[in-house]
Amino acid sequence: MAAKPTICVYCGSSPGADPGYTAAATALGRGIANAGWRLIYGAGDLGLMGATARACLDAGGEVIGVIPHHLRDIEKETMGLTALIRTETMHERKKVMFATADAFIVLPGGPGTLDETIETLTWRQLGLHEKPLAFVDVDGYWRPFFELMDHMADRKFMADRFLGFYEVAPSPEAALDAVRAALS
Ligand code: AMP
């Protein structure tokens, strides 16, 4: 395992419809700090993104934010970040987050979260990396996504091995355990 693993968190820029989502984000941010790991994320102070980052910082963790210039007024970076990396484009932002991370954890989120997650998984399929990825499946939020993946595999538009590129964890703590096991 790297001396100080960097965990990339993909999650919603919205809080979602249930306070349980924010509670999971807070527990994950705190858990990353308590593990002695570093968080990298999209820098925004909104929704689950902000909740994860603030909890990590409050627990004494290091947080790197990555944000394109054009989003700074919209997503408003979290105060007190350990480092803030500004990029020209969304693609550059994703590239920096991907390249810096040792592992990925996915909380509930919207289309941006889905885009980042599916790109990371398809790059694994193409042999571009072997970095672990775990979903925190809060209240079964990601169940329709897993069903779609099963459907694609069943209908032979996706290799079965794709289903092994991600772990499904019921809680932030379980996702951290899955990542710890994969990195050790
Ligand atoms: P969302 O899950 O839609 O709330 O978005 C979560 C994060 O993903 C936000 O920081 C968005 O700026 C970012 N995002 C939105 N669309 C994209 C995209 N096409 N590619 C990469 N990131 C995106």
PDB file of C-alpha atoms and ligand atoms in Angstrom:
ATOM      1  CA  MET A   1       0.000   0.000   0.000  1.00  0.00           C
ATOM      2  CA  ALA A   2       1.215   3.543  -0.741  1.00  0.00           C
ATOM      3  CA  ALA A   3       2.517   5.302   2.401  1.00  0.00           C
ATOM      4  CA  LYS A   4      -0.486   7.607   2.359  1.00  0.00           C
ATOM      5  CA  PRO A   5      -3.113   6.330  -0.067  1.00  0.00           C
ATOM      6  CA  THR A   6      -5.164   8.948  -1.878  1.00  0.00           C
ATOM      7  CA  ILE A   7      -8.852   8.125  -2.161  1.00  0.00           C
ATOM      8  CA  CYS A   8     -10.896   9.767  -4.896  1.00  0.00           C
ATOM      9  CA  VAL A   9     -14.552  10.193  -3.934  1.00  0.00           C
ATOM     10  CA  TYR A  10     -17.158  10.571  -6.668  1.00  0.00           C
ATOM     11  CA  CYS A  11     -20.482  11.839  -5.317  1.00  0.00           C
ATOM     12  CA  GLY A  12     -23.375  14.193  -5.834  1.00  0.00           C
ATOM     13  CA  SER A  13     -23.127  17.954  -5.912  1.00  0.00           C
ATOM     14  CA  SER A  14     -26.654  17.748  -4.427  1.00  0.00           C
ATOM     15  CA  PRO A  15     -27.589  16.452  -0.963  1.00  0.00           C
ATOM     16  CA  GLY A  16     -30.241  14.115  -2.359  1.00  0.00           C
ATOM     17  CA  ALA A  17     -33.705  13.480  -0.980  1.00  0.00           C
ATOM     18  CA  ASP A  18     -32.737  11.919   2.339  1.00  0.00           C
ATOM     19  CA  PRO A  19     -30.453  13.095   5.177  1.00  0.00           C
ATOM     20  CA  GLY A  20     -28.980   9.584   5.238  1.00  0.00           C
ATOM     21  CA  TYR A  21     -26.965  10.461   2.130  1.00  0.00           C
ATOM     22  CA  THR A  22     -25.254  13.369   3.851  1.00  0.00           C
ATOM     23  CA  ALA A  23     -24.697  11.229   6.947  1.00  0.00           C
ATOM     24  CA  ALA A  24     -22.905   8.648   4.777  1.00  0.00           C
ATOM     25  CA  ALA A  25     -20.787  11.351   3.133  1.00  0.00           C
ATOM     26  CA  THR A  26     -19.819  12.734   6.536  1.00  0.00           C
ATOM     27  CA  ALA A  27     -18.899   9.278   7.843  1.00  0.00           C
ATOM     28  CA  LEU A  28     -16.833   8.597   4.728  1.00  0.00           C
ATOM     29  CA  GLY A  29     -14.906  11.868   4.955  1.00  0.00           C
ATOM     30  CA  ARG A  30     -14.200  11.269   8.624  1.00  0.00           C
ATOM     31  CA  GLY A  31     -13.237   7.653   7.926  1.00  0.00           C
ATOM     32  CA  ILE A  32     -10.709   8.675   5.273  1.00  0.00           C
ATOM     33  CA  ALA A  33      -9.081  11.083   7.731  1.00  0.00           C
ATOM     34  CA  ASN A  34      -9.089   8.545  10.571  1.00  0.00           C
ATOM     35  CA  ALA A  35      -7.441   5.960   8.302  1.00  0.00           C
ATOM     36  CA  GLY A  36      -4.617   8.440   7.732  1.00  0.00           C
ATOM     37  CA  TRP A  37      -5.504   8.632   4.045  1.00  0.00           C
ATOM     38  CA  ARG A  38      -5.850  11.626   1.714  1.00  0.00           C
ATOM     39  CA  LEU A  39      -9.035  12.667  -0.082  1.00  0.00           C
ATOM     40  CA  ILE A  40      -9.154  14.005  -3.627  1.00  0.00           C
ATOM     41  CA  TYR A  41     -12.452  15.221  -5.057  1.00  0.00           C
ATOM     42  CA  GLY A  42     -14.013  17.880  -7.275  1.00  0.00           C
ATOM     43  CA  ALA A  43     -13.435  20.722  -4.762  1.00  0.00           C
ATOM     44  CA  GLY A  44     -17.051  21.886  -4.584  1.00  0.00           C
ATOM     45  CA  ASP A  45     -18.722  22.836  -1.315  1.00  0.00           C
ATOM     46  CA  LEU A  46     -22.152  21.630  -2.438  1.00  0.00           C
ATOM     47  CA  GLY A  47     -24.178  18.567  -1.508  1.00  0.00           C
ATOM     48  CA  LEU A  48     -22.389  15.338  -0.678  1.00  0.00           C
ATOM     49  CA  MET A  49     -19.137  16.705  -2.136  1.00  0.00           C
ATOM     50  CA  GLY A  50     -18.972  19.464   0.451  1.00  0.00           C
ATOM     51  CA  ALA A  51     -20.116  17.182   3.283  1.00  0.00           C
ATOM     52  CA  THR A  52     -17.373  14.634   2.528  1.00  0.00           C
ATOM     53  CA  ALA A  53     -14.637  17.253   2.292  1.00  0.00           C
ATOM     54  CA  ARG A  54     -15.651  19.201   5.394  1.00  0.00           C
ATOM     55  CA  ALA A  55     -15.864  16.032   7.496  1.00  0.00           C
ATOM     56  CA  CYS A  56     -12.417  14.932   6.333  1.00  0.00           C
ATOM     57  CA  LEU A  57     -10.901  18.344   7.082  1.00  0.00           C
ATOM     58  CA  ASP A  58     -12.673  18.563  10.464  1.00  0.00           C
ATOM     59  CA  ALA A  59     -11.168  15.191  11.422  1.00  0.00           C
ATOM     60  CA  GLY A  60      -7.696  16.451  10.559  1.00  0.00           C
ATOM     61  CA  GLY A  61      -7.416  14.859   7.115  1.00  0.00           C
ATOM     62  CA  GLU A  62      -5.762  16.181   3.955  1.00  0.00           C
ATOM     63  CA  VAL A  63      -8.115  17.159   1.136  1.00  0.00           C
ATOM     64  CA  ILE A  64      -7.129  18.016  -2.428  1.00  0.00           C
ATOM     65  CA  GLY A  65      -9.777  19.737  -4.554  1.00  0.00           C
ATOM     66  CA  VAL A  66      -9.684  19.849  -8.350  1.00  0.00           C
ATOM     67  CA  ILE A  67     -11.920  22.330 -10.149  1.00  0.00           C
ATOM     68  CA  PRO A  68     -12.114  23.846 -13.626  1.00  0.00           C
ATOM     69  CA  HIS A  69     -11.996  27.659 -13.756  1.00  0.00           C
ATOM     70  CA  HIS A  70     -15.495  27.911 -15.218  1.00  0.00           C
ATOM     71  CA  LEU A  71     -17.103  26.004 -12.303  1.00  0.00           C
ATOM     72  CA  ARG A  72     -15.591  28.009  -9.467  1.00  0.00           C
ATOM     73  CA  ASP A  73     -18.553  30.390  -9.201  1.00  0.00           C
ATOM     74  CA  ILE A  74     -21.065  27.547  -9.377  1.00  0.00           C
ATOM     75  CA  GLU A  75     -19.595  24.827  -7.181  1.00  0.00           C
ATOM     76  CA  LYS A  76     -17.692  27.142  -4.750  1.00  0.00           C
ATOM     77  CA  GLU A  77     -14.684  25.308  -3.390  1.00  0.00           C
ATOM     78  CA  THR A  78     -14.674  24.232   0.247  1.00  0.00           C
ATOM     79  CA  MET A  79     -12.764  26.553   2.590  1.00  0.00           C
ATOM     80  CA  GLY A  80      -9.549  25.253   4.104  1.00  0.00           C
ATOM     81  CA  LEU A  81      -8.622  22.690   1.462  1.00  0.00           C
ATOM     82  CA  THR A  82      -5.088  21.365   1.824  1.00  0.00           C
ATOM     83  CA  ALA A  83      -4.504  21.985  -1.869  1.00  0.00           C
ATOM     84  CA  LEU A  84      -6.604  23.376  -4.705  1.00  0.00           C
ATOM     85  CA  ILE A  85      -5.761  22.457  -8.302  1.00  0.00           C
ATOM     86  CA  ARG A  86      -7.392  24.594 -11.013  1.00  0.00           C
ATOM     87  CA  THR A  87      -7.841  23.081 -14.441  1.00  0.00           C
ATOM     88  CA  GLU A  88      -8.886  24.461 -17.828  1.00  0.00           C
ATOM     89  CA  THR A  89     -11.446  21.774 -18.638  1.00  0.00           C
ATOM     90  CA  MET A  90     -13.674  19.069 -17.141  1.00  0.00           C
ATOM     91  CA  HIS A  91     -11.576  16.445 -18.892  1.00  0.00           C
ATOM     92  CA  GLU A  92      -8.422  17.768 -17.263  1.00  0.00           C
ATOM     93  CA  ARG A  93     -10.160  17.719 -13.867  1.00  0.00           C
ATOM     94  CA  LYS A  94     -11.146  14.086 -14.273  1.00  0.00           C
ATOM     95  CA  LYS A  95      -7.643  13.221 -15.456  1.00  0.00           C
ATOM     96  CA  VAL A  96      -5.967  14.815 -12.416  1.00  0.00           C
ATOM     97  CA  MET A  97      -8.379  13.107 -10.016  1.00  0.00           C
ATOM     98  CA  PHE A  98      -7.953   9.759 -11.749  1.00  0.00           C
ATOM     99  CA  ALA A  99      -4.155   9.935 -11.971  1.00  0.00           C
ATOM    100  CA  THR A 100      -3.684  11.042  -8.344  1.00  0.00           C
ATOM    101  CA  ALA A 101      -5.999   8.434  -6.825  1.00  0.00           C
ATOM    102  CA  ASP A 102      -4.949   5.036  -5.518  1.00  0.00           C
ATOM    103  CA  ALA A 103      -8.592   3.959  -5.161  1.00  0.00           C
ATOM    104  CA  PHE A 104     -12.121   5.250  -5.752  1.00  0.00           C
ATOM    105  CA  ILE A 105     -15.187   5.338  -3.517  1.00  0.00           C
ATOM    106  CA  VAL A 106     -18.576   6.222  -4.991  1.00  0.00           C
ATOM    107  CA  LEU A 107     -21.380   7.715  -2.897  1.00  0.00           C
ATOM    108  CA  PRO A 108     -24.870   8.425  -4.215  1.00  0.00           C
ATOM    109  CA  GLY A 109     -24.844  11.100  -6.892  1.00  0.00           C
ATOM    110  CA  GLY A 110     -26.271  12.291 -10.185  1.00  0.00           C
ATOM    111  CA  PRO A 111     -25.148  12.274 -13.814  1.00  0.00           C
ATOM    112  CA  GLY A 112     -21.712  13.779 -13.065  1.00  0.00           C
ATOM    113  CA  THR A 113     -21.019  11.022 -10.539  1.00  0.00           C
ATOM    114  CA  LEU A 114     -22.214   8.421 -13.029  1.00  0.00           C
ATOM    115  CA  ASP A 115     -19.962   9.824 -15.761  1.00  0.00           C
ATOM    116  CA  GLU A 116     -16.856   9.775 -13.555  1.00  0.00           C
ATOM    117  CA  THR A 117     -17.607   6.291 -12.239  1.00  0.00           C
ATOM    118  CA  ILE A 118     -18.380   4.640 -15.551  1.00  0.00           C
ATOM    119  CA  GLU A 119     -15.284   6.162 -17.152  1.00  0.00           C
ATOM    120  CA  THR A 120     -13.107   4.790 -14.353  1.00  0.00           C
ATOM    121  CA  LEU A 121     -14.657   1.332 -14.764  1.00  0.00           C
ATOM    122  CA  THR A 122     -14.402   1.299 -18.561  1.00  0.00           C
ATOM    123  CA  TRP A 123     -10.745   2.344 -18.338  1.00  0.00           C
ATOM    124  CA  ARG A 124     -10.168  -0.643 -16.075  1.00  0.00           C
ATOM    125  CA  GLN A 125     -11.867  -2.834 -18.665  1.00  0.00           C
ATOM    126  CA  LEU A 126      -9.431  -1.488 -21.259  1.00  0.00           C
ATOM    127  CA  GLY A 127      -6.474  -2.406 -19.042  1.00  0.00           C
ATOM    128  CA  LEU A 128      -5.483   1.210 -18.359  1.00  0.00           C
ATOM    129  CA  HIS A 129      -5.347   0.682 -14.581  1.00  0.00           C
ATOM    130  CA  GLU A 130      -6.071  -1.769 -11.776  1.00  0.00           C
ATOM    131  CA  LYS A 131      -7.222   0.672  -9.112  1.00  0.00           C
ATOM    132  CA  PRO A 132     -10.000  -0.590  -6.816  1.00  0.00           C
ATOM    133  CA  LEU A 133     -13.436   1.035  -6.750  1.00  0.00           C
ATOM    134  CA  ALA A 134     -16.155   0.568  -4.119  1.00  0.00           C
ATOM    135  CA  PHE A 135     -19.725   1.864  -4.078  1.00  0.00           C
ATOM    136  CA  VAL A 136     -21.345   2.960  -0.823  1.00  0.00           C
ATOM    137  CA  ASP A 137     -24.817   1.685  -1.637  1.00  0.00           C
ATOM    138  CA  VAL A 138     -26.781   3.850   0.803  1.00  0.00           C
ATOM    139  CA  ASP A 139     -30.327   2.437   1.069  1.00  0.00           C
ATOM    140  CA  GLY A 140     -29.845   0.582  -2.220  1.00  0.00           C
ATOM    141  CA  TYR A 141     -29.383   3.846  -4.146  1.00  0.00           C
ATOM    142  CA  TRP A 142     -27.167   2.213  -6.791  1.00  0.00           C
ATOM    143  CA  ARG A 143     -29.288  -0.930  -7.202  1.00  0.00           C
ATOM    144  CA  PRO A 144     -30.689   0.131 -10.641  1.00  0.00           C
ATOM    145  CA  PHE A 145     -27.111   0.691 -11.833  1.00  0.00           C
ATOM    146  CA  PHE A 146     -26.049  -2.807 -10.715  1.00  0.00           C
ATOM    147  CA  GLU A 147     -29.144  -4.247 -12.398  1.00  0.00           C
ATOM    148  CA  LEU A 148     -28.186  -2.486 -15.632  1.00  0.00           C
ATOM    149  CA  MET A 149     -24.644  -3.898 -15.393  1.00  0.00           C
ATOM    150  CA  ASP A 150     -26.069  -7.406 -14.835  1.00  0.00           C
ATOM    151  CA  HIS A 151     -28.396  -6.907 -17.806  1.00  0.00           C
ATOM    152  CA  MET A 152     -25.523  -5.817 -20.066  1.00  0.00           C
ATOM    153  CA  ALA A 153     -23.494  -8.860 -19.028  1.00  0.00           C
ATOM    154  CA  ASP A 154     -26.496 -11.142 -19.455  1.00  0.00           C
ATOM    155  CA  ARG A 155     -27.171  -9.809 -22.959  1.00  0.00           C
ATOM    156  CA  LYS A 156     -23.465 -10.177 -23.839  1.00  0.00           C
ATOM    157  CA  PHE A 157     -22.762  -6.490 -24.409  1.00  0.00           C
ATOM    158  CA  MET A 158     -20.324  -6.591 -21.502  1.00  0.00           C
ATOM    159  CA  ALA A 159     -17.845  -9.182 -20.298  1.00  0.00           C
ATOM    160  CA  ASP A 160     -18.734 -10.843 -16.976  1.00  0.00           C
ATOM    161  CA  ARG A 161     -15.350  -9.802 -15.613  1.00  0.00           C
ATOM    162  CA  PHE A 162     -16.583  -6.161 -15.615  1.00  0.00           C
ATOM    163  CA  LEU A 163     -18.786  -7.110 -12.654  1.00  0.00           C
ATOM    164  CA  GLY A 164     -15.602  -7.810 -10.689  1.00  0.00           C
ATOM    165  CA  PHE A 165     -14.220  -4.312 -11.178  1.00  0.00           C
ATOM    166  CA  TYR A 166     -16.275  -2.879  -8.319  1.00  0.00           C
ATOM    167  CA  GLU A 167     -17.191  -3.752  -4.751  1.00  0.00           C
ATOM    168  CA  VAL A 168     -20.610  -2.986  -3.310  1.00  0.00           C
ATOM    169  CA  ALA A 169     -20.510  -1.893   0.333  1.00  0.00           C
ATOM    170  CA  PRO A 170     -23.538  -1.208   2.536  1.00  0.00           C
ATOM    171  CA  SER A 171     -21.790   1.527   4.540  1.00  0.00           C
ATOM    172  CA  PRO A 172     -18.840   3.943   4.326  1.00  0.00           C
ATOM    173  CA  GLU A 173     -16.956   1.824   6.863  1.00  0.00           C
ATOM    174  CA  ALA A 174     -17.436  -1.307   4.723  1.00  0.00           C
ATOM    175  CA  ALA A 175     -16.273   0.575   1.607  1.00  0.00           C
ATOM    176  CA  LEU A 176     -13.131   1.716   3.443  1.00  0.00           C
ATOM    177  CA  ASP A 177     -12.514  -1.895   4.536  1.00  0.00           C
ATOM    178  CA  ALA A 178     -12.924  -3.093   0.931  1.00  0.00           C
ATOM    179  CA  VAL A 179     -10.442  -0.507  -0.310  1.00  0.00           C
ATOM    180  CA  ARG A 180      -8.003  -1.297   2.515  1.00  0.00           C
ATOM    181  CA  ALA A 181      -8.111  -4.991   1.590  1.00  0.00           C
ATOM    182  CA  ALA A 182      -7.625  -4.238  -2.120  1.00  0.00           C
ATOM    183  CA  LEU A 183      -4.652  -1.941  -1.500  1.00  0.00           C
ATOM    184  CA  SER A 184      -2.845  -4.207   0.945  1.00  0.00           C
TER     185      SER A 184
HETATM  186  P1  AMP B   1     -23.547  15.283  -9.986  1.00  0.00           P
HETATM  187  O1  AMP B   1     -23.372  13.841  -9.614  1.00  0.00           O
HETATM  188  O2  AMP B   1     -24.274  15.442 -11.297  1.00  0.00           O
HETATM  189  O3  AMP B   1     -24.118  16.107  -8.890  1.00  0.00           O
HETATM  190  O4  AMP B   1     -22.082  15.844 -10.288  1.00  0.00           O
HETATM  191  C1  AMP B   1     -21.014  15.564  -9.402  1.00  0.00           C
HETATM  192  C2  AMP B   1     -19.771  16.252  -9.896  1.00  0.00           C
HETATM  193  O5  AMP B   1     -19.482  15.783 -11.216  1.00  0.00           O
HETATM  194  C3  AMP B   1     -19.855  17.779  -9.989  1.00  0.00           C
HETATM  195  O6  AMP B   1     -18.644  18.322  -9.464  1.00  0.00           O
HETATM  196  C4  AMP B   1     -19.926  18.047 -11.468  1.00  0.00           C
HETATM  197  O7  AMP B   1     -19.231  19.231 -11.812  1.00  0.00           O
HETATM  198  C5  AMP B   1     -19.190  16.876 -12.043  1.00  0.00           C
HETATM  199  N1  AMP B   1     -19.639  16.592 -13.405  1.00  0.00           N
HETATM  200  C6  AMP B   1     -20.811  16.914 -13.991  1.00  0.00           C
HETATM  201  N2  AMP B   1     -20.843  16.497 -15.279  1.00  0.00           N
HETATM  202  C7  AMP B   1     -19.663  15.908 -15.516  1.00  0.00           C
HETATM  203  C8  AMP B   1     -19.061  15.286 -16.638  1.00  0.00           C
HETATM  204  N3  AMP B   1     -19.679  15.151 -17.810  1.00  0.00           N
HETATM  205  N4  AMP B   1     -17.817  14.799 -16.501  1.00  0.00           N
HETATM  206  C9  AMP B   1     -17.184  14.893 -15.311  1.00  0.00           C
HETATM  207  N5  AMP B   1     -17.682  15.461 -14.230  1.00  0.00           N
HETATM  208  C10 AMP B   1     -18.899  15.961 -14.313  1.00  0.00           C
END
